[in-house]
Amino acid sequence: MITTSSFKTTKSEEIFAAAQKLMPGGVSSPVRAFKSVGGQPIVFDRVKGAYVWDVDGNQYIDYVGTWGPAICGHAHPEVLAALHDALEKGTSFGAPSALENVLASMVIEAVPSIEMVRFVNSGTEACMAVIRLMRAFTGRDKIIKFSGCYHGHADMLLVQAGSGVATLGLPDSPGVPKSATANTLTAPYNDLEAVKSLLAANPNEIAGVILEPVVGNSGFIPPDVGFLEGLRVLTHEYGALLVFDEVMTGFRIAYGGAQEKFGVTPDLTTLGKVIGGGLPVGAYGGRKDIMSLVAPAGPMYQAGTLSGNPLAMTAGIKTLELLQRPGTYEQLDRITKKLSEGLLQIAQEATGGYISAMFGLFFTGETVRNYEDAKKSDLAKFSRFHRGMLERGIYLAPSQFEAGFTSLAHTDEDIDRTLAAAREVLSN
Ligand code: KE4
């Protein structure tokens, strides 16, 4: 167990200093840089189960889980064994493999909206492709997204985005031409009236609505009762498509994702993270009549050298097999309930919650229903909390505008240790 006095990060600091000379901000993805929580990021040496060890030998209980993929725990022995076998056959084919059929069948069987699926290499690619598909199918150009939702870094989606964009307080992003975002309309999350107004004001022009069915990229924000159902009715009414971006929630909120949990079936779904078991993957899928437009079956072009590669397919297949085991989601719900309710009890002036293996905490007494609300929470207090927990061996997402993730590897003892650390940090 780390204590504040034993918390040494000398090697992390050396490696990160060198990294900043080699890579912008010293990282391969902005949110890893700890910009909004202060201090320096710790440099990972290895991960296993619910734990991370940094290059200085400190061990942490990990609630980021490489941003979602590690839902079965890091470096799961059965995933590693499957990958070892797959490696013997090569790392990339660039040609059809039976493994793609296996994972595709598992995804189609699990996710209510998906009748056909296309694999890509990231959630960004999946969301970029699904926007193109929405437009190809409807012949319309405009889309609606929600402020604070993040769907990867494709130009047309970098509008009032969450996650790292929100973390860094960027007003969107330079380099994105106005022409690329002119057709991207935004509404506050959980605001059906705002969506209805946009649909009515742009008759026959809106290809579809894309959202995180449970928001993780503004911090954890669940849909109001009736919000998802309302979007389903409105999009039907206006001939627009409904797209659930389940890159984060897929196979985490439930085996069939948020659409299974809430009983609302979109027209299209994007996936990522969990279905690659820690290797680069993304996917988009949905109604057969829509997916049949995707090249080479149809004219909508999308491609990728490493799409469907045998290693990501193997890790994804094994991960979903592990998640199919009886009791999985009951265990994830139990352990996350204990953590989330414990944190809220300790934190007092705080709000938040959890659904299955996804949780969040805002330091505010007000309800957080959208990104604007989230921004009003005490961000400075979150930063102090993050640092205090890190110094006690608890690794939380380094941004208020991210969700926390548990896994099948987290134990009651881990949760007890986490709550003990939170009591110490929040009592100071
Ligand atoms: P990737 O391109 O990072 O694989 O997926 C983009 C994406 C799309 N949709 C949702 C709902 C997502 O959460 C993401 C990516 N999530 C962030 C963390 N909130 C990835 C971490 C990072 O950017 O480093």
Coordinates of C-alpha atoms and ligand atoms in Angstrom, one line a residue:
M1 CA 0.0 0.0 0.0
I2 CA 1.4 3.4 -0.9
T3 CA 1.4 6.1 1.7
T4 CA 1.8 9.8 1.0
S5 CA 5.4 9.7 2.4
S6 CA 6.4 6.6 0.4
F7 CA 5.0 8.0 -2.8
K8 CA 8.1 8.4 -5.0
T9 CA 7.8 9.1 -8.8
T10 CA 11.4 9.9 -9.7
K11 CA 11.6 7.5 -12.7
S12 CA 8.1 8.6 -13.9
E13 CA 9.3 12.2 -13.9
E14 CA 12.5 11.3 -15.8
I15 CA 10.7 9.3 -18.4
F16 CA 7.9 11.9 -18.8
A17 CA 10.4 14.7 -19.1
A18 CA 12.1 12.9 -22.0
A19 CA 8.8 12.0 -23.5
Q20 CA 7.8 15.7 -23.7
K21 CA 10.8 16.3 -26.0
L22 CA 9.7 13.5 -28.3
M23 CA 5.9 13.6 -28.5
P24 CA 3.5 16.6 -28.1
G25 CA 2.7 16.9 -24.4
G26 CA 4.7 13.7 -23.9
V27 CA 1.7 11.5 -24.5
S28 CA 0.0 9.5 -27.3
S29 CA -3.4 10.8 -26.2
P30 CA -4.1 14.2 -24.5
V31 CA -6.2 13.0 -21.5
R32 CA -3.2 11.0 -20.2
A33 CA -1.2 14.1 -19.6
F34 CA -2.9 14.9 -16.2
K35 CA -3.3 18.5 -17.5
S36 CA -6.5 19.2 -15.6
V37 CA -5.6 17.5 -12.4
G38 CA -2.1 18.9 -12.1
G39 CA 1.1 17.1 -11.3
Q40 CA 2.8 14.7 -13.7
P41 CA 1.3 11.5 -15.1
I42 CA 2.7 8.3 -13.7
V43 CA 4.5 6.1 -16.2
F44 CA 3.1 2.6 -16.3
D45 CA 5.5 -0.4 -16.1
R46 CA 2.9 -3.2 -16.1
V47 CA -0.7 -4.0 -15.4
K48 CA -2.4 -7.2 -14.1
G49 CA -6.0 -7.7 -12.9
A50 CA -7.2 -4.6 -11.1
Y51 CA -3.7 -3.3 -10.6
V52 CA -1.1 -1.0 -12.2
W53 CA 2.6 -0.8 -11.3
D54 CA 4.5 2.3 -12.3
V55 CA 8.2 2.5 -13.2
D56 CA 9.0 3.5 -9.6
G57 CA 7.5 0.3 -8.3
N58 CA 4.3 1.9 -6.8
Q59 CA 1.2 -0.3 -7.1
Y60 CA -2.3 1.2 -7.7
I61 CA -5.8 0.0 -7.8
D62 CA -6.9 1.0 -11.3
Y63 CA -10.3 2.5 -12.1
V64 CA -9.4 3.5 -15.6
G65 CA -8.8 0.1 -17.1
T66 CA -7.1 1.5 -20.2
W67 CA -10.3 3.6 -20.7
G68 CA -12.6 0.6 -20.8
P69 CA -11.2 -2.4 -22.5
A70 CA -9.9 -4.1 -19.2
I71 CA -13.4 -5.1 -18.0
C72 CA -12.2 -8.6 -17.2
G73 CA -9.1 -7.2 -15.5
H74 CA -5.8 -6.4 -17.2
A75 CA -3.8 -9.1 -18.9
H76 CA -6.3 -11.8 -18.2
P77 CA -4.5 -15.2 -18.4
E78 CA -7.1 -16.6 -20.8
V79 CA -6.9 -13.6 -23.1
L80 CA -3.1 -13.8 -23.0
A81 CA -3.1 -17.5 -23.7
A82 CA -5.5 -17.1 -26.7
L83 CA -3.2 -14.3 -28.0
H84 CA -0.1 -16.4 -27.6
D85 CA -1.7 -19.1 -29.8
A86 CA -2.9 -16.5 -32.4
L87 CA 0.5 -14.9 -32.6
E88 CA 2.0 -18.2 -33.9
K89 CA -0.3 -17.8 -37.0
G90 CA 0.9 -14.2 -37.6
T91 CA -0.2 -10.7 -36.5
S92 CA -2.1 -9.4 -39.5
F93 CA -3.6 -10.9 -42.6
G94 CA -5.2 -8.1 -44.6
A95 CA -7.5 -10.8 -45.9
P96 CA -10.7 -12.5 -44.6
S97 CA -10.3 -14.7 -41.5
A98 CA -12.7 -17.0 -39.7
L99 CA -12.0 -15.0 -36.5
E100 CA -13.9 -12.1 -38.0
N101 CA -17.0 -14.3 -38.5
V102 CA -16.8 -15.5 -34.9
L103 CA -16.6 -12.0 -33.3
A104 CA -19.1 -10.6 -35.8
S105 CA -21.6 -13.4 -34.8
M106 CA -21.0 -12.7 -31.1
V107 CA -21.6 -9.0 -31.6
I108 CA -24.7 -9.5 -33.7
E109 CA -26.1 -12.0 -31.2
A110 CA -25.5 -9.6 -28.2
V111 CA -26.4 -6.2 -29.5
P112 CA -30.2 -5.7 -30.2
S113 CA -29.7 -3.2 -33.1
I114 CA -26.9 -5.0 -34.9
E115 CA -27.9 -7.3 -37.8
M116 CA -24.6 -6.7 -39.7
V117 CA -21.3 -5.2 -38.5
R118 CA -18.0 -3.8 -39.9
F119 CA -14.8 -3.9 -37.9
V120 CA -12.4 -0.9 -37.8
N121 CA -9.5 0.0 -35.6
S122 CA -10.8 2.6 -33.2
G123 CA -14.0 4.2 -31.8
T124 CA -13.1 7.3 -33.8
E125 CA -13.1 5.4 -37.1
A126 CA -16.4 3.7 -36.1
C127 CA -18.1 7.1 -35.4
M128 CA -16.6 8.7 -38.5
A129 CA -17.9 5.9 -40.6
V130 CA -21.3 5.8 -39.0
I131 CA -21.9 9.5 -39.7
R132 CA -21.0 8.9 -43.4
L133 CA -23.4 5.9 -43.4
M134 CA -26.2 7.9 -41.8
R135 CA -25.8 10.6 -44.5
A136 CA -25.5 8.0 -47.3
F137 CA -28.7 6.2 -46.2
T138 CA -30.9 9.3 -45.7
G139 CA -29.3 11.6 -48.4
R140 CA -29.3 14.2 -45.7
D141 CA -26.3 16.1 -44.4
K142 CA -27.1 17.5 -40.9
I143 CA -26.5 15.6 -37.7
I144 CA -27.4 16.3 -34.1
K145 CA -24.9 15.5 -31.3
F146 CA -25.0 16.5 -27.6
S147 CA -22.6 18.9 -25.9
G148 CA -20.2 17.1 -23.7
C149 CA -20.6 13.8 -25.6
Y150 CA -17.4 12.6 -27.3
H151 CA -17.4 10.4 -30.4
G152 CA -13.7 10.4 -31.2
H153 CA -11.7 13.1 -33.0
A154 CA -13.2 13.2 -36.5
D155 CA -13.6 16.8 -37.7
M156 CA -17.4 16.8 -37.9
L157 CA -17.7 15.5 -34.3
L158 CA -15.3 17.9 -32.6
V159 CA -18.1 20.2 -31.7
Q160 CA -18.7 20.9 -28.0
A161 CA -17.0 17.5 -27.4
G162 CA -16.3 15.9 -24.1
S163 CA -13.4 13.8 -22.8
G164 CA -10.0 15.3 -23.6
V165 CA -11.5 18.3 -25.4
A166 CA -13.5 19.2 -22.3
T167 CA -10.6 18.3 -20.0
L168 CA -8.3 20.8 -21.8
G169 CA -11.1 23.4 -22.1
L170 CA -10.6 23.6 -25.8
P171 CA -13.3 25.6 -27.6
D172 CA -13.4 22.8 -30.2
S173 CA -10.3 22.5 -32.2
P174 CA -8.2 24.6 -34.5
G175 CA -7.7 22.9 -37.9
V176 CA -11.3 21.9 -38.2
P177 CA -12.7 24.0 -41.0
K178 CA -16.1 25.6 -40.5
S179 CA -17.3 23.7 -43.5
A180 CA -16.7 20.4 -41.7
T181 CA -18.9 21.3 -38.7
A182 CA -21.5 23.5 -40.4
N183 CA -23.8 20.5 -40.5
T184 CA -23.3 19.4 -36.9
L185 CA -26.0 20.7 -34.6
T186 CA -25.8 20.4 -30.9
A187 CA -28.3 20.1 -28.0
P188 CA -27.9 19.8 -24.3
Y189 CA -28.0 16.1 -23.1
N190 CA -31.3 15.1 -21.6
D191 CA -33.1 17.9 -23.4
L192 CA -35.8 16.4 -25.6
E193 CA -37.4 19.7 -26.4
A194 CA -34.1 21.1 -27.8
V195 CA -33.9 18.0 -30.1
K196 CA -37.5 18.4 -31.2
S197 CA -36.8 22.1 -32.0
L198 CA -33.8 21.3 -34.1
L199 CA -35.6 18.5 -36.0
A200 CA -38.6 20.8 -36.6
A201 CA -36.4 23.7 -37.7
N202 CA -34.5 21.5 -40.2
P203 CA -37.3 19.4 -41.8
N204 CA -35.9 16.6 -44.0
E205 CA -32.4 17.8 -43.5
I206 CA -31.2 15.8 -40.4
A207 CA -29.6 12.5 -41.2
G208 CA -29.7 11.4 -37.6
V209 CA -28.9 11.9 -33.9
I210 CA -25.8 10.4 -32.3
L211 CA -25.3 10.2 -28.5
E212 CA -23.7 8.3 -25.7
P213 CA -26.7 6.5 -24.3
V214 CA -25.0 6.8 -20.9
V215 CA -22.5 9.7 -20.9
G216 CA -19.0 8.9 -19.8
N217 CA -17.2 11.8 -21.5
S218 CA -18.6 14.7 -19.4
G219 CA -18.1 12.6 -16.3
F220 CA -20.8 10.0 -15.6
I221 CA -24.2 11.3 -16.6
P222 CA -27.1 8.8 -17.1
P223 CA -30.1 9.5 -19.3
D224 CA -33.2 10.9 -17.7
V225 CA -36.1 8.5 -17.6
G226 CA -37.8 8.7 -21.0
F227 CA -34.9 10.5 -22.7
L228 CA -33.7 7.6 -24.9
E229 CA -37.3 6.5 -25.6
G230 CA -38.2 10.1 -26.5
L231 CA -35.3 10.2 -29.0
R232 CA -36.5 7.0 -30.5
V233 CA -39.9 8.4 -31.1
L234 CA -38.7 11.8 -32.4
T235 CA -36.2 10.3 -34.9
H236 CA -38.8 8.0 -36.3
E237 CA -41.2 10.9 -36.6
Y238 CA -38.7 13.0 -38.6
G239 CA -37.2 10.3 -40.7
A240 CA -33.9 10.6 -39.0
L241 CA -31.7 7.7 -37.8
L242 CA -30.9 7.1 -34.1
V243 CA -27.3 6.1 -33.4
F244 CA -26.0 4.9 -30.0
D245 CA -22.3 5.4 -29.6
E246 CA -21.6 2.4 -27.3
V247 CA -17.9 2.5 -27.6
M248 CA -17.7 3.0 -23.9
T249 CA -21.0 1.4 -22.7
G250 CA -21.0 -1.6 -25.1
F251 CA -20.7 -4.9 -23.1
R252 CA -20.1 -2.8 -20.0
I253 CA -23.5 -1.4 -19.0
A254 CA -24.9 -4.8 -19.9
Y255 CA -23.8 -7.6 -22.3
G256 CA -26.1 -6.0 -24.9
G257 CA -25.0 -2.5 -24.0
A258 CA -27.2 0.4 -22.9
Q259 CA -29.7 -0.5 -25.6
E260 CA -30.4 -3.8 -23.9
K261 CA -30.3 -2.2 -20.4
F262 CA -32.8 0.5 -21.3
G263 CA -34.8 -1.4 -23.9
V264 CA -34.4 1.2 -26.7
T265 CA -33.1 0.0 -30.0
P266 CA -31.3 2.5 -32.2
D267 CA -30.8 2.1 -36.0
L268 CA -27.0 2.0 -35.8
T269 CA -24.5 1.4 -33.0
T270 CA -20.8 2.0 -32.7
L271 CA -18.5 -0.1 -30.5
G272 CA -14.9 -0.3 -29.4
K273 CA -12.8 -0.8 -26.3
V274 CA -14.2 -4.0 -24.7
I275 CA -14.7 -5.8 -28.1
G276 CA -10.9 -5.7 -28.7
G277 CA -10.0 -6.9 -25.2
G278 CA -7.2 -4.3 -25.1
L279 CA -6.1 -4.4 -28.7
P280 CA -7.0 -1.7 -31.3
V281 CA -10.5 -2.2 -32.5
G282 CA -13.8 -0.4 -33.3
A283 CA -17.0 -1.5 -35.0
Y284 CA -20.2 -0.1 -36.4
G285 CA -23.3 -2.0 -37.2
G286 CA -27.0 -1.9 -37.3
R287 CA -30.0 -2.6 -39.6
K288 CA -29.2 -4.8 -42.6
D289 CA -30.9 -2.4 -45.0
I290 CA -28.5 0.4 -43.8
M291 CA -25.3 -1.7 -43.5
S292 CA -25.8 -3.1 -47.0
L293 CA -24.8 0.4 -48.3
V294 CA -21.2 -0.2 -47.0
A295 CA -18.6 -1.0 -49.7
P296 CA -18.1 -3.4 -51.3
A297 CA -21.7 -4.5 -50.8
G298 CA -22.8 -0.9 -51.5
P299 CA -21.3 2.4 -52.6
M300 CA -20.5 3.9 -49.2
Y301 CA -16.7 3.7 -48.9
Q302 CA -14.8 2.8 -45.7
A303 CA -11.6 0.7 -45.4
G304 CA -8.7 -0.1 -43.2
T305 CA -5.4 -2.0 -43.4
L306 CA -5.6 -3.6 -40.0
S307 CA -9.4 -3.8 -39.7
G308 CA -10.5 -7.2 -38.3
N309 CA -6.9 -8.2 -37.6
P310 CA -6.5 -11.7 -36.0
L311 CA -5.0 -10.5 -32.7
A312 CA -7.8 -7.9 -31.9
M313 CA -10.4 -10.5 -33.0
T314 CA -8.8 -13.1 -30.8
A315 CA -8.7 -10.8 -27.7
G316 CA -12.2 -9.6 -28.4
I317 CA -13.6 -13.1 -28.8
K318 CA -12.0 -14.3 -25.5
T319 CA -13.1 -11.2 -23.6
L320 CA -16.8 -11.6 -24.7
E321 CA -16.6 -15.3 -23.8
L322 CA -15.4 -14.4 -20.3
L323 CA -18.3 -11.8 -20.1
Q324 CA -20.8 -14.4 -21.1
R325 CA -20.1 -16.5 -18.0
P326 CA -22.9 -16.6 -15.4
G327 CA -22.9 -14.0 -12.7
T328 CA -20.6 -11.5 -14.6
Y329 CA -22.9 -8.5 -14.5
E330 CA -24.3 -9.2 -11.1
Q331 CA -20.7 -9.2 -9.8
L332 CA -19.9 -5.9 -11.7
D333 CA -23.0 -4.3 -10.3
R334 CA -22.4 -5.4 -6.8
I335 CA -18.8 -4.2 -6.6
T336 CA -19.5 -0.9 -8.3
K337 CA -22.5 -0.3 -6.1
K338 CA -20.4 -0.7 -3.0
L339 CA -17.8 1.7 -4.4
S340 CA -20.1 4.3 -5.7
E341 CA -22.4 4.4 -2.7
G342 CA -19.4 4.4 -0.4
L343 CA -17.8 7.4 -2.2
L344 CA -21.1 9.4 -2.1
Q345 CA -21.5 8.7 1.6
I346 CA -17.9 9.8 2.4
A347 CA -17.9 12.8 0.0
Q348 CA -21.1 14.4 1.4
E349 CA -21.3 17.5 -0.9
A350 CA -21.2 15.3 -4.0
T351 CA -23.5 13.7 -6.6
G352 CA -23.0 10.8 -9.0
G353 CA -23.8 7.2 -9.3
Y354 CA -23.1 4.1 -11.3
I355 CA -24.6 1.7 -13.8
S356 CA -23.0 -1.8 -13.9
A357 CA -19.2 -1.3 -14.2
M358 CA -19.3 2.5 -14.9
F359 CA -19.4 5.1 -12.3
G360 CA -18.8 8.8 -11.6
L361 CA -18.6 11.5 -8.9
F362 CA -19.1 15.2 -9.1
F363 CA -18.3 17.6 -6.2
T364 CA -21.5 19.5 -6.2
G365 CA -24.8 19.4 -4.3
E366 CA -26.7 19.9 -7.5
T367 CA -27.9 17.2 -9.9
V368 CA -25.8 16.9 -13.0
R369 CA -27.9 16.2 -16.0
N370 CA -25.7 17.6 -18.8
Y371 CA -22.3 19.0 -19.6
E372 CA -23.1 22.6 -18.4
D373 CA -24.1 21.2 -15.0
A374 CA -20.9 19.1 -14.9
K375 CA -18.7 22.2 -15.6
K376 CA -20.2 23.9 -12.5
S377 CA -19.0 21.2 -10.2
D378 CA -16.0 21.9 -8.0
L379 CA -13.2 21.1 -10.5
A380 CA -10.4 22.2 -8.1
K381 CA -11.7 19.8 -5.5
F382 CA -11.7 17.0 -8.0
S383 CA -8.1 17.7 -8.8
R384 CA -7.1 17.6 -5.1
F385 CA -9.1 14.4 -4.7
H386 CA -7.4 12.8 -7.7
R387 CA -3.9 13.7 -6.4
G388 CA -4.7 12.6 -2.9
M389 CA -6.0 9.2 -4.1
L390 CA -3.1 8.8 -6.4
E391 CA -0.7 9.3 -3.5
R392 CA -2.6 6.6 -1.6
G393 CA -2.3 4.1 -4.5
I394 CA -5.7 4.7 -6.2
Y395 CA -5.6 5.4 -9.9
L396 CA -8.6 7.4 -11.0
A397 CA -9.3 9.0 -14.5
P398 CA -7.2 12.2 -14.5
S399 CA -10.2 14.4 -15.4
Q400 CA -13.6 15.3 -14.0
F401 CA -14.9 14.8 -17.5
E402 CA -14.3 11.1 -17.6
A403 CA -16.1 8.1 -16.1
G404 CA -14.6 5.5 -13.8
F405 CA -14.5 1.8 -14.6
T406 CA -14.5 -1.3 -12.5
S407 CA -13.7 -4.8 -13.6
L408 CA -14.3 -8.5 -12.7
A409 CA -10.8 -8.3 -11.1
H410 CA -11.7 -5.7 -8.4
T411 CA -12.3 -7.3 -5.0
D412 CA -14.1 -6.2 -1.9
E413 CA -10.8 -5.6 -0.3
D414 CA -9.8 -3.3 -3.2
I415 CA -13.1 -1.3 -2.7
D416 CA -12.5 -1.2 1.1
R417 CA -9.0 0.2 0.5
T418 CA -10.3 2.7 -2.0
L419 CA -13.0 3.9 0.4
A420 CA -10.4 4.2 3.3
A421 CA -8.2 6.3 1.0
A422 CA -11.2 8.5 0.1
R423 CA -12.0 9.0 3.8
E424 CA -8.5 10.2 4.4
V425 CA -8.3 12.5 1.4
L426 CA -11.7 14.0 1.9
S427 CA -11.3 14.5 5.7
N428 CA -8.3 16.8 5.1
Ligands
KE4_1 P1 -11.1 5.9 -29.7 O1 -10.9 6.5 -31.1 O2 -10.4 6.6 -28.6 O3 -10.9 4.3 -29.7 O4 -12.7 6.0 -29.4 C1 -13.3 7.3 -29.4 C2 -14.5 7.3 -28.6 C3 -15.8 7.2 -29.2 N1 -16.9 7.2 -28.4 C4 -16.9 7.2 -27.1 C5 -18.1 7.2 -26.3 C6 -15.6 7.2 -26.4 O5 -15.6 7.2 -25.1 C7 -14.4 7.2 -27.2 C8 -13.0 7.3 -26.5 N2 -13.0 7.4 -25.1 C9 -11.9 8.1 -24.6 C10 -12.0 8.2 -23.1 N3 -13.2 8.9 -22.7 C11 -10.6 7.5 -25.0 C12 -9.4 7.9 -24.2 C13 -8.5 8.8 -24.9 O6 -9.0 9.6 -25.7 O7 -7.3 8.7 -24.7

